[in-house]
mmCIF file of C-alpha atoms in Angstrom:
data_model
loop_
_atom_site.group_PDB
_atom_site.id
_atom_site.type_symbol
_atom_site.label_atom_id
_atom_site.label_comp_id
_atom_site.label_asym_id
_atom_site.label_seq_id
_atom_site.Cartn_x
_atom_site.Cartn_y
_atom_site.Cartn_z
ATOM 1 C CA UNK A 1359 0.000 0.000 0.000
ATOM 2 C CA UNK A 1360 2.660 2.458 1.255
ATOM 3 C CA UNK A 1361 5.768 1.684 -1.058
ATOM 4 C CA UNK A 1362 4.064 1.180 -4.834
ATOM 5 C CA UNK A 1363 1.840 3.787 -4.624
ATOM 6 C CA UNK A 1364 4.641 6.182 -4.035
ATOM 7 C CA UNK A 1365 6.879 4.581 -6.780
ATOM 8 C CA UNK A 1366 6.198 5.939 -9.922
ATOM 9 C CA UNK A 1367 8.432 3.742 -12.186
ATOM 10 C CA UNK A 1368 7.060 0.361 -10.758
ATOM 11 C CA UNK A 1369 3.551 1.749 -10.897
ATOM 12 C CA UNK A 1370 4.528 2.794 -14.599
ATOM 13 C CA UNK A 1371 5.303 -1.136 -14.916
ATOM 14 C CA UNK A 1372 2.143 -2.218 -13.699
ATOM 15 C CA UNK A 1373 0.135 0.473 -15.665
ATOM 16 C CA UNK A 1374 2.131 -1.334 -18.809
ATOM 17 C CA UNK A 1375 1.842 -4.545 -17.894
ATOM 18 C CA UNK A 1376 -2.300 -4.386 -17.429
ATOM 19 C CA UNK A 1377 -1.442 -5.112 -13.370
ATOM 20 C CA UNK A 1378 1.586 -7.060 -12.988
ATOM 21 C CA UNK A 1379 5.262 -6.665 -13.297
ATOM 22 C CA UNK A 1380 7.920 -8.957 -15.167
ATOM 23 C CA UNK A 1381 9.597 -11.373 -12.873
ATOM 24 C CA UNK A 1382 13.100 -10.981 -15.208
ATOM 25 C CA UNK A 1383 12.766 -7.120 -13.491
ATOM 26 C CA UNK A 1384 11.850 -8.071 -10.357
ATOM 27 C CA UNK A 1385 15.001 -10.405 -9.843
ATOM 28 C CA UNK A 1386 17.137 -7.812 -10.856
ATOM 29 C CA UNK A 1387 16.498 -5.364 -8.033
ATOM 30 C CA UNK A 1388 19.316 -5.245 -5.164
ATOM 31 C CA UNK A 1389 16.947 -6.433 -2.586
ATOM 32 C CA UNK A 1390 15.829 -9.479 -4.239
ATOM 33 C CA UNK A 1391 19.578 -10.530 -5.448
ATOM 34 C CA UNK A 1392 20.152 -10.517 -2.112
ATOM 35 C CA UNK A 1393 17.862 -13.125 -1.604
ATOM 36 C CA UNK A 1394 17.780 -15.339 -4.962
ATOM 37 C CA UNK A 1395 18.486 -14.012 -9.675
ATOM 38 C CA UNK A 1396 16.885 -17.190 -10.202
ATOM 39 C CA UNK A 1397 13.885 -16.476 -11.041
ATOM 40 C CA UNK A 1398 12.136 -20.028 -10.981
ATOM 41 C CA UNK A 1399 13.003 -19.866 -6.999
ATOM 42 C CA UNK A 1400 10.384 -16.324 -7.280
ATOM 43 C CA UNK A 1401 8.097 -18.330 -8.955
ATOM 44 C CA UNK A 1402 7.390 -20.867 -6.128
ATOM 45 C CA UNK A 1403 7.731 -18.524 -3.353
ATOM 46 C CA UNK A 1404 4.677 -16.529 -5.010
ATOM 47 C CA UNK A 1405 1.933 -19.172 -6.247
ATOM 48 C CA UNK A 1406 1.204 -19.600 -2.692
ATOM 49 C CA UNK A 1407 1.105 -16.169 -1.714
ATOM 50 C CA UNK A 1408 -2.400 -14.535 -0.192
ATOM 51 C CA UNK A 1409 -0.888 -11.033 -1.707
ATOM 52 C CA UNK A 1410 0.362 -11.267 -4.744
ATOM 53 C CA UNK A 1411 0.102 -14.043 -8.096
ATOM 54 C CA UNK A 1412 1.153 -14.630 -11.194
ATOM 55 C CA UNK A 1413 0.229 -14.522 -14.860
ATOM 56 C CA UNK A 1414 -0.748 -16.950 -16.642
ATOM 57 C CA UNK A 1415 2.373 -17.527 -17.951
ATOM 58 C CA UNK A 1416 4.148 -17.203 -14.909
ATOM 59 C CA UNK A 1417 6.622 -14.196 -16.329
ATOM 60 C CA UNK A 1418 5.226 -11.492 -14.218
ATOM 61 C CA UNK A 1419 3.770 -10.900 -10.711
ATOM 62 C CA UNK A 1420 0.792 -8.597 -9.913
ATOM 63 C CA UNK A 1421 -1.227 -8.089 -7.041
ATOM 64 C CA UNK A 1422 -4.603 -9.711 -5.684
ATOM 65 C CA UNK A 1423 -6.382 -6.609 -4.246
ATOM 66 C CA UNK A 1424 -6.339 -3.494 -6.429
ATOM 67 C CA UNK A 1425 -4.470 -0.334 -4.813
ATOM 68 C CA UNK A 1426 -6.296 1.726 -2.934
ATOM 69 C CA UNK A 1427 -6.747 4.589 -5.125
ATOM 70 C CA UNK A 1428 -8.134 2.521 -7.482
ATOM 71 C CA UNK A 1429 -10.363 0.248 -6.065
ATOM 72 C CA UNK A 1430 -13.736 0.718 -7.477
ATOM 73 C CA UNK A 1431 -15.444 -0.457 -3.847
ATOM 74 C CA UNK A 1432 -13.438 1.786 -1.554
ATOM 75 C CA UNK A 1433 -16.524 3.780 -0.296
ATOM 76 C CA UNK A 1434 -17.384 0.582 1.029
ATOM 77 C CA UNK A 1435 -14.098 -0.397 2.643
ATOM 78 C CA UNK A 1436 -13.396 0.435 5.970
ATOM 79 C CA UNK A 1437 -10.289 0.340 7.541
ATOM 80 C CA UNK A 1438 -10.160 -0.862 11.394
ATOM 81 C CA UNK A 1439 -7.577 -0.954 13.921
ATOM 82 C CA UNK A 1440 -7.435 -2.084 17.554
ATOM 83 C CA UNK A 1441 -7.940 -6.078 17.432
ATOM 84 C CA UNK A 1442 -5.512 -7.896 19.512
ATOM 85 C CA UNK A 1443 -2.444 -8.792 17.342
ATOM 86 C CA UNK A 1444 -2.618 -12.070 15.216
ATOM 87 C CA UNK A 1445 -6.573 -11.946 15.543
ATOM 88 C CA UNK A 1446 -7.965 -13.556 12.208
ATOM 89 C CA UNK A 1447 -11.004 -12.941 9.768
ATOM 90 C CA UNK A 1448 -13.357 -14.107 12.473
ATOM 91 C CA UNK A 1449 -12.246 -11.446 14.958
ATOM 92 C CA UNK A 1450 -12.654 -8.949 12.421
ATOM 93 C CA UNK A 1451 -15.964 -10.147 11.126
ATOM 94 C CA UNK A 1452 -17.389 -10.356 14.757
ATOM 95 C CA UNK A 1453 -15.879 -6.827 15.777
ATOM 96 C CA UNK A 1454 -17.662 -5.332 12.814
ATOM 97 C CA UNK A 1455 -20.808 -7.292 12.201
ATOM 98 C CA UNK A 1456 -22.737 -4.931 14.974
ATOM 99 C CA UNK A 1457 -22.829 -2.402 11.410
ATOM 100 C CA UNK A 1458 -23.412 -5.037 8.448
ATOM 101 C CA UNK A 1459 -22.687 -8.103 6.909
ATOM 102 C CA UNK A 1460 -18.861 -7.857 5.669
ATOM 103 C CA UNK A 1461 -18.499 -8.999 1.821
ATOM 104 C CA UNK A 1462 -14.673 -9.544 2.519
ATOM 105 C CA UNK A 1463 -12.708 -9.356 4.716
ATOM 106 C CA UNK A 1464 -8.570 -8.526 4.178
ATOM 107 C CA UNK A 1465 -6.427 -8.783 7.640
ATOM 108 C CA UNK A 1466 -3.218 -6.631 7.493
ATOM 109 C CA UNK A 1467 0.450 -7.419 8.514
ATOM 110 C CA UNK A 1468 3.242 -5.881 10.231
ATOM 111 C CA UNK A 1469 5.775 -6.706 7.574
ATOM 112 C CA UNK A 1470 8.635 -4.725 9.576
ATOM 113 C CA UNK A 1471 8.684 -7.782 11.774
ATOM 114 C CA UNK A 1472 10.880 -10.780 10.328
ATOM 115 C CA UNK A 1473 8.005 -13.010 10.464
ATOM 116 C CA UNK A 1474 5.616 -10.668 9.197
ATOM 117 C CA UNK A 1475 2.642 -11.104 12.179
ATOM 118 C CA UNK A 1476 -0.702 -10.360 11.563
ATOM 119 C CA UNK A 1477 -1.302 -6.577 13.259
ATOM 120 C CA UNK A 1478 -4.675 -6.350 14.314
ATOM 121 C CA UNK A 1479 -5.931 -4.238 11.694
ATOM 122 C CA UNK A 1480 -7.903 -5.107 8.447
ATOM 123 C CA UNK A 1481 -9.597 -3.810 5.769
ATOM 124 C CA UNK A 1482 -13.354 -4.793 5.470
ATOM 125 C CA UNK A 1483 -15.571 -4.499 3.291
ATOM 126 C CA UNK A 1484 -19.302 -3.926 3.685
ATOM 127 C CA UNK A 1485 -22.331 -4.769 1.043
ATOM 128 C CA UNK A 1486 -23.486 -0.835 1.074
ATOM 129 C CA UNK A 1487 -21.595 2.292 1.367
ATOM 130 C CA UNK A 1488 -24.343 2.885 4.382
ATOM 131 C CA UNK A 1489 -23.119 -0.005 6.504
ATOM 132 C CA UNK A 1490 -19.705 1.492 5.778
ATOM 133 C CA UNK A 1491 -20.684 4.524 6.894
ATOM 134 C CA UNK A 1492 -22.647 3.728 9.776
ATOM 135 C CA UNK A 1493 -19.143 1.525 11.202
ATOM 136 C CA UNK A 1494 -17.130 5.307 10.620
ATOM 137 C CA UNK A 1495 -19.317 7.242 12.622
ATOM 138 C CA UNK A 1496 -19.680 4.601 15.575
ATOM 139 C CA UNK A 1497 -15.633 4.990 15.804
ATOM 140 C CA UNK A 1498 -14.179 4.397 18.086
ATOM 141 C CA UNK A 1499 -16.412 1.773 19.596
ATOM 142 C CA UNK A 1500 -16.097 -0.705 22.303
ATOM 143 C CA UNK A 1501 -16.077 -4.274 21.527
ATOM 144 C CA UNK A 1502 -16.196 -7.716 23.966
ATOM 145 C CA UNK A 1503 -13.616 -10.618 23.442
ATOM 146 C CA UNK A 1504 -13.228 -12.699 26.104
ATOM 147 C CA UNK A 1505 -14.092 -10.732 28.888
ATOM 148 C CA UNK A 1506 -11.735 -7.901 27.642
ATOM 149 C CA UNK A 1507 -12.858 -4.539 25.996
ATOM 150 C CA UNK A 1508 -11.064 -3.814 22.823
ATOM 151 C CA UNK A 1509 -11.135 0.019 21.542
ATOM 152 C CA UNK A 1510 -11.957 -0.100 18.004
ATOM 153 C CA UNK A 1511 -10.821 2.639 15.476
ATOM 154 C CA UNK A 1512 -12.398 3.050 12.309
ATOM 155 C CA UNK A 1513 -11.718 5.162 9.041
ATOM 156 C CA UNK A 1514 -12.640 5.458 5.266
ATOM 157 C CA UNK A 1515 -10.255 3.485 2.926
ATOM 158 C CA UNK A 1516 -9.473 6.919 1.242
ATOM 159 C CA UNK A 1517 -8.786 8.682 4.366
ATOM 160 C CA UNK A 1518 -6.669 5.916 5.445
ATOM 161 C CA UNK A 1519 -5.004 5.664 2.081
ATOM 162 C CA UNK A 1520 -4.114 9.723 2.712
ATOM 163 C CA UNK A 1521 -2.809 9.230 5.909
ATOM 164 C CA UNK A 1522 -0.582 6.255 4.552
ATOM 165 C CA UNK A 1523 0.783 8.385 1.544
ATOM 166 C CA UNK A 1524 1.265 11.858 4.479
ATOM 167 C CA UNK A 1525 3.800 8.913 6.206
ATOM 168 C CA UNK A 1526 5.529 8.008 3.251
ATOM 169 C CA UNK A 1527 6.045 11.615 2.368
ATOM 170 C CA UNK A 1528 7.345 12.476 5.555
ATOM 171 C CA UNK A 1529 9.817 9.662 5.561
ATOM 172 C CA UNK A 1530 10.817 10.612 1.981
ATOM 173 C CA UNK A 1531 11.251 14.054 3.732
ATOM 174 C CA UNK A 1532 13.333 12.805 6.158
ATOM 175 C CA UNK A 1533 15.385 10.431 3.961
ATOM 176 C CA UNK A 1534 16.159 13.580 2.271
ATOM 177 C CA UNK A 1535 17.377 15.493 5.066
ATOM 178 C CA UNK A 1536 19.407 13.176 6.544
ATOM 179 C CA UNK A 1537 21.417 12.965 2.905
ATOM 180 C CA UNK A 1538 21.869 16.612 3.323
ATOM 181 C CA UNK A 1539 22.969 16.296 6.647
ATOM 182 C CA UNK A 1540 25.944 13.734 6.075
ATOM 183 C CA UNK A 1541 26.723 15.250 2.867
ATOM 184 C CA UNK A 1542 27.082 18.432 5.145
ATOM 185 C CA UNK A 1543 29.133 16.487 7.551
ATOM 186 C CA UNK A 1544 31.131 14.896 4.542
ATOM 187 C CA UNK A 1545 32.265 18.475 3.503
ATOM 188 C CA UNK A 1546 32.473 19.706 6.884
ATOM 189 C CA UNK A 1547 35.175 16.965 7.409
ATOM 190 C CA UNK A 1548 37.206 17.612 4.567
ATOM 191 C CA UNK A 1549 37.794 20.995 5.297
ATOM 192 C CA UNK A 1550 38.842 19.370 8.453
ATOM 193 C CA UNK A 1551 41.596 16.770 6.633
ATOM 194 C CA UNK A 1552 42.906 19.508 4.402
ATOM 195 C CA UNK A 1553 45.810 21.943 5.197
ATOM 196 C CA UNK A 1554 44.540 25.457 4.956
ATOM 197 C CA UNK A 1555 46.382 27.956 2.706
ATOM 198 C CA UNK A 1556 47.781 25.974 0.162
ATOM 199 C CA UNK A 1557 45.992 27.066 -3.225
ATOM 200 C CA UNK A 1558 47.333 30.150 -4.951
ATOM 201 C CA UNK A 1559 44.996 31.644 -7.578
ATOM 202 C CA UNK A 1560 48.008 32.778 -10.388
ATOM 203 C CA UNK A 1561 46.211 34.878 -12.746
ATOM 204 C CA UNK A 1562 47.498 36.536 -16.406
ATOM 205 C CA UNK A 1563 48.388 33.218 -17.636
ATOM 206 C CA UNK A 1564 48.072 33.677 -21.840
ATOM 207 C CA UNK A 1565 46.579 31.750 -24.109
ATOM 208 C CA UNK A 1566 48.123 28.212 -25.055
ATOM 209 C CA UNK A 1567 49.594 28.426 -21.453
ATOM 210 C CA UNK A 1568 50.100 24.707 -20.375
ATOM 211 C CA UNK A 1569 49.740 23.142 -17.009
ATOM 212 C CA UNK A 1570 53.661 22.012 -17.506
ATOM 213 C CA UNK A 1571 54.437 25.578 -18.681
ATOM 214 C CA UNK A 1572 51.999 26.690 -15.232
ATOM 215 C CA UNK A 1573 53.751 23.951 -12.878
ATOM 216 C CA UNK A 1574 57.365 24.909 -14.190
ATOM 217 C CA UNK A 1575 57.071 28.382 -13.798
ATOM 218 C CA UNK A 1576 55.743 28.135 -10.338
ATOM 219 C CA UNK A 1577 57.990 25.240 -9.118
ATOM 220 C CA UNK A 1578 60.686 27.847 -8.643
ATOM 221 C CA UNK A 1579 59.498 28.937 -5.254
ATOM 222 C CA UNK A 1580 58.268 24.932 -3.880
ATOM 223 C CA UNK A 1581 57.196 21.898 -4.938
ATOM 224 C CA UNK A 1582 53.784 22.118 -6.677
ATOM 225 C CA UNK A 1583 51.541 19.296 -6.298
ATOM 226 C CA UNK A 1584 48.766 19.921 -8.902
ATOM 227 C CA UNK A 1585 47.954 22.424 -11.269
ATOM 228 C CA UNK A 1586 43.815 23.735 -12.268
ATOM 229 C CA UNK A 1587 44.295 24.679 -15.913
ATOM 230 C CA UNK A 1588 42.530 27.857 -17.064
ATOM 231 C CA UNK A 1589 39.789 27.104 -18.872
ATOM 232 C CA UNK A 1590 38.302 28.652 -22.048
ATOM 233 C CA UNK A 1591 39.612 32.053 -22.493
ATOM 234 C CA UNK A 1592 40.014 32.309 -18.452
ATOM 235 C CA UNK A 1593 43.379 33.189 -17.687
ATOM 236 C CA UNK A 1594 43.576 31.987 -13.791
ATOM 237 C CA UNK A 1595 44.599 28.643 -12.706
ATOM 238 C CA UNK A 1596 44.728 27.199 -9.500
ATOM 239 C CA UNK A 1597 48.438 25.730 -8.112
ATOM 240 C CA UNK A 1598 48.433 23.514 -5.083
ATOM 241 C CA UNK A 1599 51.643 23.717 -3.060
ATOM 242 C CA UNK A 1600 53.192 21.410 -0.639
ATOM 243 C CA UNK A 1601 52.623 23.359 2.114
ATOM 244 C CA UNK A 1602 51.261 27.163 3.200
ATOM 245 C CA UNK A 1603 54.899 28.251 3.518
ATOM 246 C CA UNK A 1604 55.761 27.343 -0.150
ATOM 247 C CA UNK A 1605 52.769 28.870 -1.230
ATOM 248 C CA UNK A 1606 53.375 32.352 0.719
ATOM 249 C CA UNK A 1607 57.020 31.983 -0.628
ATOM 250 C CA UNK A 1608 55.194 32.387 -4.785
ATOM 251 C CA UNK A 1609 52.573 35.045 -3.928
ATOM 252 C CA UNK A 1610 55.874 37.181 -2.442
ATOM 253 C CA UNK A 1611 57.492 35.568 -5.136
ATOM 254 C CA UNK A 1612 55.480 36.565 -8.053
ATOM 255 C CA UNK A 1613 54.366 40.014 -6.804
ATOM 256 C CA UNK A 1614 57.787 41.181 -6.005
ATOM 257 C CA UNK A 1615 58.877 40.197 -9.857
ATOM 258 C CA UNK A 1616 58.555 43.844 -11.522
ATOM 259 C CA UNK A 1617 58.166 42.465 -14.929
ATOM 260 C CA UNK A 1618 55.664 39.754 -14.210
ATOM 261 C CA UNK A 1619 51.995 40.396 -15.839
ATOM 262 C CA UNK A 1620 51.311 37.652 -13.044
ATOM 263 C CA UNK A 1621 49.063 38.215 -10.364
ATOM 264 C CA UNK A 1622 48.708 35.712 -7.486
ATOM 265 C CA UNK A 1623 46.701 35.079 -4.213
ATOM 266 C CA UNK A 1624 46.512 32.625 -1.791
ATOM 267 C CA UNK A 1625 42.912 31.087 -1.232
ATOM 268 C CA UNK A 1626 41.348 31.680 2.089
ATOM 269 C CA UNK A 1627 38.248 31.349 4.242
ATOM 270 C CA UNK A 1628 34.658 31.334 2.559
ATOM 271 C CA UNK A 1629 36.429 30.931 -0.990
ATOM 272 C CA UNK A 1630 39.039 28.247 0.045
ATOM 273 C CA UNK A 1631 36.142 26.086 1.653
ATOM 274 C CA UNK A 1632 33.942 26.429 -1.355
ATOM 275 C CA UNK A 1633 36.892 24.900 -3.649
ATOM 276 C CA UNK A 1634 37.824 22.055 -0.847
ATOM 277 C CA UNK A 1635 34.054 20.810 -1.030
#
Protein backbone atom coordinates (compact mmCIF):
# COMPACT_ATOMS: atom_id res chain seq x y z
CA UNK A 1 0.00 0.00 0.00
CA UNK A 2 2.66 2.46 1.25
CA UNK A 3 5.77 1.68 -1.06
CA UNK A 4 4.06 1.18 -4.83
CA UNK A 5 1.84 3.79 -4.62
CA UNK A 6 4.64 6.18 -4.03
CA UNK A 7 6.88 4.58 -6.78
CA UNK A 8 6.20 5.94 -9.92
CA UNK A 9 8.43 3.74 -12.19
CA UNK A 10 7.06 0.36 -10.76
CA UNK A 11 3.55 1.75 -10.90
CA UNK A 12 4.53 2.79 -14.60
CA UNK A 13 5.30 -1.14 -14.92
CA UNK A 14 2.14 -2.22 -13.70
CA UNK A 15 0.14 0.47 -15.67
CA UNK A 16 2.13 -1.33 -18.81
CA UNK A 17 1.84 -4.54 -17.89
CA UNK A 18 -2.30 -4.39 -17.43
CA UNK A 19 -1.44 -5.11 -13.37
CA UNK A 20 1.59 -7.06 -12.99
CA UNK A 21 5.26 -6.66 -13.30
CA UNK A 22 7.92 -8.96 -15.17
CA UNK A 23 9.60 -11.37 -12.87
CA UNK A 24 13.10 -10.98 -15.21
CA UNK A 25 12.77 -7.12 -13.49
CA UNK A 26 11.85 -8.07 -10.36
CA UNK A 27 15.00 -10.40 -9.84
CA UNK A 28 17.14 -7.81 -10.86
CA UNK A 29 16.50 -5.36 -8.03
CA UNK A 30 19.32 -5.24 -5.16
CA UNK A 31 16.95 -6.43 -2.59
CA UNK A 32 15.83 -9.48 -4.24
CA UNK A 33 19.58 -10.53 -5.45
CA UNK A 34 20.15 -10.52 -2.11
CA UNK A 35 17.86 -13.13 -1.60
CA UNK A 36 17.78 -15.34 -4.96
CA UNK A 37 18.49 -14.01 -9.68
CA UNK A 38 16.88 -17.19 -10.20
CA UNK A 39 13.89 -16.48 -11.04
CA UNK A 40 12.14 -20.03 -10.98
CA UNK A 41 13.00 -19.87 -7.00
CA UNK A 42 10.38 -16.32 -7.28
CA UNK A 43 8.10 -18.33 -8.96
CA UNK A 44 7.39 -20.87 -6.13
CA UNK A 45 7.73 -18.52 -3.35
CA UNK A 46 4.68 -16.53 -5.01
CA UNK A 47 1.93 -19.17 -6.25
CA UNK A 48 1.20 -19.60 -2.69
CA UNK A 49 1.11 -16.17 -1.71
CA UNK A 50 -2.40 -14.54 -0.19
CA UNK A 51 -0.89 -11.03 -1.71
CA UNK A 52 0.36 -11.27 -4.74
CA UNK A 53 0.10 -14.04 -8.10
CA UNK A 54 1.15 -14.63 -11.19
CA UNK A 55 0.23 -14.52 -14.86
CA UNK A 56 -0.75 -16.95 -16.64
CA UNK A 57 2.37 -17.53 -17.95
CA UNK A 58 4.15 -17.20 -14.91
CA UNK A 59 6.62 -14.20 -16.33
CA UNK A 60 5.23 -11.49 -14.22
CA UNK A 61 3.77 -10.90 -10.71
CA UNK A 62 0.79 -8.60 -9.91
CA UNK A 63 -1.23 -8.09 -7.04
CA UNK A 64 -4.60 -9.71 -5.68
CA UNK A 65 -6.38 -6.61 -4.25
CA UNK A 66 -6.34 -3.49 -6.43
CA UNK A 67 -4.47 -0.33 -4.81
CA UNK A 68 -6.30 1.73 -2.93
CA UNK A 69 -6.75 4.59 -5.12
CA UNK A 70 -8.13 2.52 -7.48
CA UNK A 71 -10.36 0.25 -6.07
CA UNK A 72 -13.74 0.72 -7.48
CA UNK A 73 -15.44 -0.46 -3.85
CA UNK A 74 -13.44 1.79 -1.55
CA UNK A 75 -16.52 3.78 -0.30
CA UNK A 76 -17.38 0.58 1.03
CA UNK A 77 -14.10 -0.40 2.64
CA UNK A 78 -13.40 0.44 5.97
CA UNK A 79 -10.29 0.34 7.54
CA UNK A 80 -10.16 -0.86 11.39
CA UNK A 81 -7.58 -0.95 13.92
CA UNK A 82 -7.43 -2.08 17.55
CA UNK A 83 -7.94 -6.08 17.43
CA UNK A 84 -5.51 -7.90 19.51
CA UNK A 85 -2.44 -8.79 17.34
CA UNK A 86 -2.62 -12.07 15.22
CA UNK A 87 -6.57 -11.95 15.54
CA UNK A 88 -7.96 -13.56 12.21
CA UNK A 89 -11.00 -12.94 9.77
CA UNK A 90 -13.36 -14.11 12.47
CA UNK A 91 -12.25 -11.45 14.96
CA UNK A 92 -12.65 -8.95 12.42
CA UNK A 93 -15.96 -10.15 11.13
CA UNK A 94 -17.39 -10.36 14.76
CA UNK A 95 -15.88 -6.83 15.78
CA UNK A 96 -17.66 -5.33 12.81
CA UNK A 97 -20.81 -7.29 12.20
CA UNK A 98 -22.74 -4.93 14.97
CA UNK A 99 -22.83 -2.40 11.41
CA UNK A 100 -23.41 -5.04 8.45
CA UNK A 101 -22.69 -8.10 6.91
CA UNK A 102 -18.86 -7.86 5.67
CA UNK A 103 -18.50 -9.00 1.82
CA UNK A 104 -14.67 -9.54 2.52
CA UNK A 105 -12.71 -9.36 4.72
CA UNK A 106 -8.57 -8.53 4.18
CA UNK A 107 -6.43 -8.78 7.64
CA UNK A 108 -3.22 -6.63 7.49
CA UNK A 109 0.45 -7.42 8.51
CA UNK A 110 3.24 -5.88 10.23
CA UNK A 111 5.77 -6.71 7.57
CA UNK A 112 8.63 -4.72 9.58
CA UNK A 113 8.68 -7.78 11.77
CA UNK A 114 10.88 -10.78 10.33
CA UNK A 115 8.01 -13.01 10.46
CA UNK A 116 5.62 -10.67 9.20
CA UNK A 117 2.64 -11.10 12.18
CA UNK A 118 -0.70 -10.36 11.56
CA UNK A 119 -1.30 -6.58 13.26
CA UNK A 120 -4.68 -6.35 14.31
CA UNK A 121 -5.93 -4.24 11.69
CA UNK A 122 -7.90 -5.11 8.45
CA UNK A 123 -9.60 -3.81 5.77
CA UNK A 124 -13.35 -4.79 5.47
CA UNK A 125 -15.57 -4.50 3.29
CA UNK A 126 -19.30 -3.93 3.69
CA UNK A 127 -22.33 -4.77 1.04
CA UNK A 128 -23.49 -0.84 1.07
CA UNK A 129 -21.60 2.29 1.37
CA UNK A 130 -24.34 2.89 4.38
CA UNK A 131 -23.12 0.00 6.50
CA UNK A 132 -19.71 1.49 5.78
CA UNK A 133 -20.68 4.52 6.89
CA UNK A 134 -22.65 3.73 9.78
CA UNK A 135 -19.14 1.53 11.20
CA UNK A 136 -17.13 5.31 10.62
CA UNK A 137 -19.32 7.24 12.62
CA UNK A 138 -19.68 4.60 15.58
CA UNK A 139 -15.63 4.99 15.80
CA UNK A 140 -14.18 4.40 18.09
CA UNK A 141 -16.41 1.77 19.60
CA UNK A 142 -16.10 -0.71 22.30
CA UNK A 143 -16.08 -4.27 21.53
CA UNK A 144 -16.20 -7.72 23.97
CA UNK A 145 -13.62 -10.62 23.44
CA UNK A 146 -13.23 -12.70 26.10
CA UNK A 147 -14.09 -10.73 28.89
CA UNK A 148 -11.74 -7.90 27.64
CA UNK A 149 -12.86 -4.54 26.00
CA UNK A 150 -11.06 -3.81 22.82
CA UNK A 151 -11.14 0.02 21.54
CA UNK A 152 -11.96 -0.10 18.00
CA UNK A 153 -10.82 2.64 15.48
CA UNK A 154 -12.40 3.05 12.31
CA UNK A 155 -11.72 5.16 9.04
CA UNK A 156 -12.64 5.46 5.27
CA UNK A 157 -10.25 3.48 2.93
CA UNK A 158 -9.47 6.92 1.24
CA UNK A 159 -8.79 8.68 4.37
CA UNK A 160 -6.67 5.92 5.44
CA UNK A 161 -5.00 5.66 2.08
CA UNK A 162 -4.11 9.72 2.71
CA UNK A 163 -2.81 9.23 5.91
CA UNK A 164 -0.58 6.26 4.55
CA UNK A 165 0.78 8.39 1.54
CA UNK A 166 1.26 11.86 4.48
CA UNK A 167 3.80 8.91 6.21
CA UNK A 168 5.53 8.01 3.25
CA UNK A 169 6.05 11.61 2.37
CA UNK A 170 7.35 12.48 5.56
CA UNK A 171 9.82 9.66 5.56
CA UNK A 172 10.82 10.61 1.98
CA UNK A 173 11.25 14.05 3.73
CA UNK A 174 13.33 12.80 6.16
CA UNK A 175 15.38 10.43 3.96
CA UNK A 176 16.16 13.58 2.27
CA UNK A 177 17.38 15.49 5.07
CA UNK A 178 19.41 13.18 6.54
CA UNK A 179 21.42 12.97 2.90
CA UNK A 180 21.87 16.61 3.32
CA UNK A 181 22.97 16.30 6.65
CA UNK A 182 25.94 13.73 6.07
CA UNK A 183 26.72 15.25 2.87
CA UNK A 184 27.08 18.43 5.15
CA UNK A 185 29.13 16.49 7.55
CA UNK A 186 31.13 14.90 4.54
CA UNK A 187 32.26 18.48 3.50
CA UNK A 188 32.47 19.71 6.88
CA UNK A 189 35.18 16.96 7.41
CA UNK A 190 37.21 17.61 4.57
CA UNK A 191 37.79 21.00 5.30
CA UNK A 192 38.84 19.37 8.45
CA UNK A 193 41.60 16.77 6.63
CA UNK A 194 42.91 19.51 4.40
CA UNK A 195 45.81 21.94 5.20
CA UNK A 196 44.54 25.46 4.96
CA UNK A 197 46.38 27.96 2.71
CA UNK A 198 47.78 25.97 0.16
CA UNK A 199 45.99 27.07 -3.23
CA UNK A 200 47.33 30.15 -4.95
CA UNK A 201 45.00 31.64 -7.58
CA UNK A 202 48.01 32.78 -10.39
CA UNK A 203 46.21 34.88 -12.75
CA UNK A 204 47.50 36.54 -16.41
CA UNK A 205 48.39 33.22 -17.64
CA UNK A 206 48.07 33.68 -21.84
CA UNK A 207 46.58 31.75 -24.11
CA UNK A 208 48.12 28.21 -25.06
CA UNK A 209 49.59 28.43 -21.45
CA UNK A 210 50.10 24.71 -20.38
CA UNK A 211 49.74 23.14 -17.01
CA UNK A 212 53.66 22.01 -17.51
CA UNK A 213 54.44 25.58 -18.68
CA UNK A 214 52.00 26.69 -15.23
CA UNK A 215 53.75 23.95 -12.88
CA UNK A 216 57.37 24.91 -14.19
CA UNK A 217 57.07 28.38 -13.80
CA UNK A 218 55.74 28.14 -10.34
CA UNK A 219 57.99 25.24 -9.12
CA UNK A 220 60.69 27.85 -8.64
CA UNK A 221 59.50 28.94 -5.25
CA UNK A 222 58.27 24.93 -3.88
CA UNK A 223 57.20 21.90 -4.94
CA UNK A 224 53.78 22.12 -6.68
CA UNK A 225 51.54 19.30 -6.30
CA UNK A 226 48.77 19.92 -8.90
CA UNK A 227 47.95 22.42 -11.27
CA UNK A 228 43.81 23.74 -12.27
CA UNK A 229 44.29 24.68 -15.91
CA UNK A 230 42.53 27.86 -17.06
CA UNK A 231 39.79 27.10 -18.87
CA UNK A 232 38.30 28.65 -22.05
CA UNK A 233 39.61 32.05 -22.49
CA UNK A 234 40.01 32.31 -18.45
CA UNK A 235 43.38 33.19 -17.69
CA UNK A 236 43.58 31.99 -13.79
CA UNK A 237 44.60 28.64 -12.71
CA UNK A 238 44.73 27.20 -9.50
CA UNK A 239 48.44 25.73 -8.11
CA UNK A 240 48.43 23.51 -5.08
CA UNK A 241 51.64 23.72 -3.06
CA UNK A 242 53.19 21.41 -0.64
CA UNK A 243 52.62 23.36 2.11
CA UNK A 244 51.26 27.16 3.20
CA UNK A 245 54.90 28.25 3.52
CA UNK A 246 55.76 27.34 -0.15
CA UNK A 247 52.77 28.87 -1.23
CA UNK A 248 53.37 32.35 0.72
CA UNK A 249 57.02 31.98 -0.63
CA UNK A 250 55.19 32.39 -4.79
CA UNK A 251 52.57 35.05 -3.93
CA UNK A 252 55.87 37.18 -2.44
CA UNK A 253 57.49 35.57 -5.14
CA UNK A 254 55.48 36.56 -8.05
CA UNK A 255 54.37 40.01 -6.80
CA UNK A 256 57.79 41.18 -6.01
CA UNK A 257 58.88 40.20 -9.86
CA UNK A 258 58.56 43.84 -11.52
CA UNK A 259 58.17 42.46 -14.93
CA UNK A 260 55.66 39.75 -14.21
CA UNK A 261 51.99 40.40 -15.84
CA UNK A 262 51.31 37.65 -13.04
CA UNK A 263 49.06 38.22 -10.36
CA UNK A 264 48.71 35.71 -7.49
CA UNK A 265 46.70 35.08 -4.21
CA UNK A 266 46.51 32.62 -1.79
CA UNK A 267 42.91 31.09 -1.23
CA UNK A 268 41.35 31.68 2.09
CA UNK A 269 38.25 31.35 4.24
CA UNK A 270 34.66 31.33 2.56
CA UNK A 271 36.43 30.93 -0.99
CA UNK A 272 39.04 28.25 0.05
CA UNK A 273 36.14 26.09 1.65
CA UNK A 274 33.94 26.43 -1.35
CA UNK A 275 36.89 24.90 -3.65
CA UNK A 276 37.82 22.06 -0.85
CA UNK A 277 34.05 20.81 -1.03
Amino acid sequence: EESLCMDEFLRGKVDAGDGFVELSLIAGFAKMKAFTEDVQVIVNAIKDSDLVHLNQDKTGVGRRFPLPDKDPDASRVVFISGLNPGADQAAARDATKQFGEASSIRMLRNYAADDRPLNGTALVTFSTDEEASSAIDAAPFNHQVDGETLTIAATGLTAWYQTLLKKRQGMKRKRADDQTNTSNKKQNAVMEDYPRGCIVAVDGWTTGTTVQDIKDACSAYGKVLWVEEPKGDDTKALVRFEDKDKADAATTGIKDKQSATLQATVLEGEEEKQFWQ
